[in-house]
Every structure is written in C-alpha cells, then in structure tokens.
Phi, psi and omega in degrees: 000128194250139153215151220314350180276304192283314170337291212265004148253348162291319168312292180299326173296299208302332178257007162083051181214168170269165170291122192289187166291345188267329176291340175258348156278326163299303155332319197263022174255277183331302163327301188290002190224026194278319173309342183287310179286344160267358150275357181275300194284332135311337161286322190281331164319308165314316169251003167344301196275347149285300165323002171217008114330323181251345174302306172238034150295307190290321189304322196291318177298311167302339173207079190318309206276012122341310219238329197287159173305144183074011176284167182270354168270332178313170197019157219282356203275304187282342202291287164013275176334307222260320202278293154303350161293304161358272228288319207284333175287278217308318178289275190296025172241335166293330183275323203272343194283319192285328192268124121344042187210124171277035177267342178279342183288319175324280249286270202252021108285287185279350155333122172053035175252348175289319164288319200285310184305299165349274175293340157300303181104034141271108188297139179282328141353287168318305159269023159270335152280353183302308193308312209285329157291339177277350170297327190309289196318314169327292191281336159294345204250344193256337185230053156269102173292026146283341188279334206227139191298141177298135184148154156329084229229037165278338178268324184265012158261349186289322148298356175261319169328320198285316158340288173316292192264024180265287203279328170288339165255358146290356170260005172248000000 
C-alpha cells in the first residue's frame, strides 16, 4: 500500500527524476486540503453503521427477493454475511479516501473478490448497487458542511466517488 506521497516518489525514483512542479503541486493541494479529508473520513467512520444500515434497506427494498426465502439474503447468518461485507468495502474505501490512493482498497479488498462473490452464487449486480448505495449514503454524510471543514470539497468527494465505483465494478 502506497498513499499518494510515496506514490508519486516512487513514480520519480523509478525514472531517475526529481519531482516534477506539477507532482508537487498536486501534494501541496492534497496538504491544503487535509483537514478537509480527514473530517470527510470521520464522518463516514462515525456513521459507517447507518451508512451501510441504510445502504441496505434501499437494496432490499429495491430487490426484495434478497430477502424472500431462497434469496442470497435470507436468513439471519446471510442477512449478517451481507451486511459485514458492506461494512468491510466501507472500511476499506475509508482507508483509501485518507491515503488519496485506491492500492489498499485493490490490494486487500477487491482482489479476488469478484471471484469469491461467484463461487458463493452472489450476484455481483447486487452488491455493486448495495456499494453504490452506500456510496450515496457515504457522501451525504461527508459533504454535510456541518461534518467538514469549510470550503470546496468537489474534488474529494469526486474522489471518494470514484472508490465506490472502483468497488462496485469490480464485483461484476
């Protein structure tokens, strides 16, 4: 797991160069915009249990037959099952939102995780709108400006967006 600073000096060793102006200018953006990412990622930790609570209410509602007996959701062992997979994309897209780098989310969630859905017999449709609702829930709650330092925060939800969907497609 890289986060975006040993990225972009790992990038520049590897080519024999200094760090260009534009790579130090992207950092020093990142910097000027930290507090901001670390009240967005505290927010989604604070709420991580609504927020995948509410994430899978909409799914269930949107696709009942989840739930109905012979669903990948039935019974309490899977509703469970289903519920902590949520949380565990969540935790890691959280990791990935503080470091400004998705390799820990690749890395140690979604690797083989597409597979893993598969050899169960869980559509990955499915939990790619489950993400995508927690993506929703996720960003309201991180770009609420009582939650977030003041200022423009479009560029880092557009990067926690990107996360979200980085994981929902990776299970399809």
């Amino acid at each position: 797991m890289l986060d975006a600073f040993a990225k972009v000096v790992a990038q520049a060793d590897a080519r024999g160069e200094f760090l260009s102006n534009v790579q130090l200018d992207g950092l020093s953006a990142m910097v000027a915009d930290g507090n901001k990412r670390l009240d967005a990622v505290n927010a989604i930790n604070s709420n991580a249990s609504s927020i995948v609570t509410s994430a899978a209410r909409a799914l269930f509602a949107e696709q009942p037959q989840l739930i109905q007996p012979g669903g990948n959701a039935y019974t309490n062992r899977r509703m469970a099952a289903c519920l902590r997979d949520m949380e565990i994309i969540l935790r890691y897209v959280s990791y990935a939102a503080i470091a400004g780098d998705s390799s820990v989310l690749d890395d140690r969630c979604l690797n083989g995780l597409k597979e893993t859905y598969q050899a169960l017999g869980t559509p990955g449709s499915s939990v790619a709108a489950g993400v995508q609702k927690m993506k929703e829930a996720a960003i309201a709650v991180a770009n609420d400006s009582s939650n977030v330092t003041v200022g423009d925060c479009s560029a880092l939800m557009a990067e926690l967006a990107s996360y979200f969907d980085r994981a929902a497609a990776a299970v399809v």
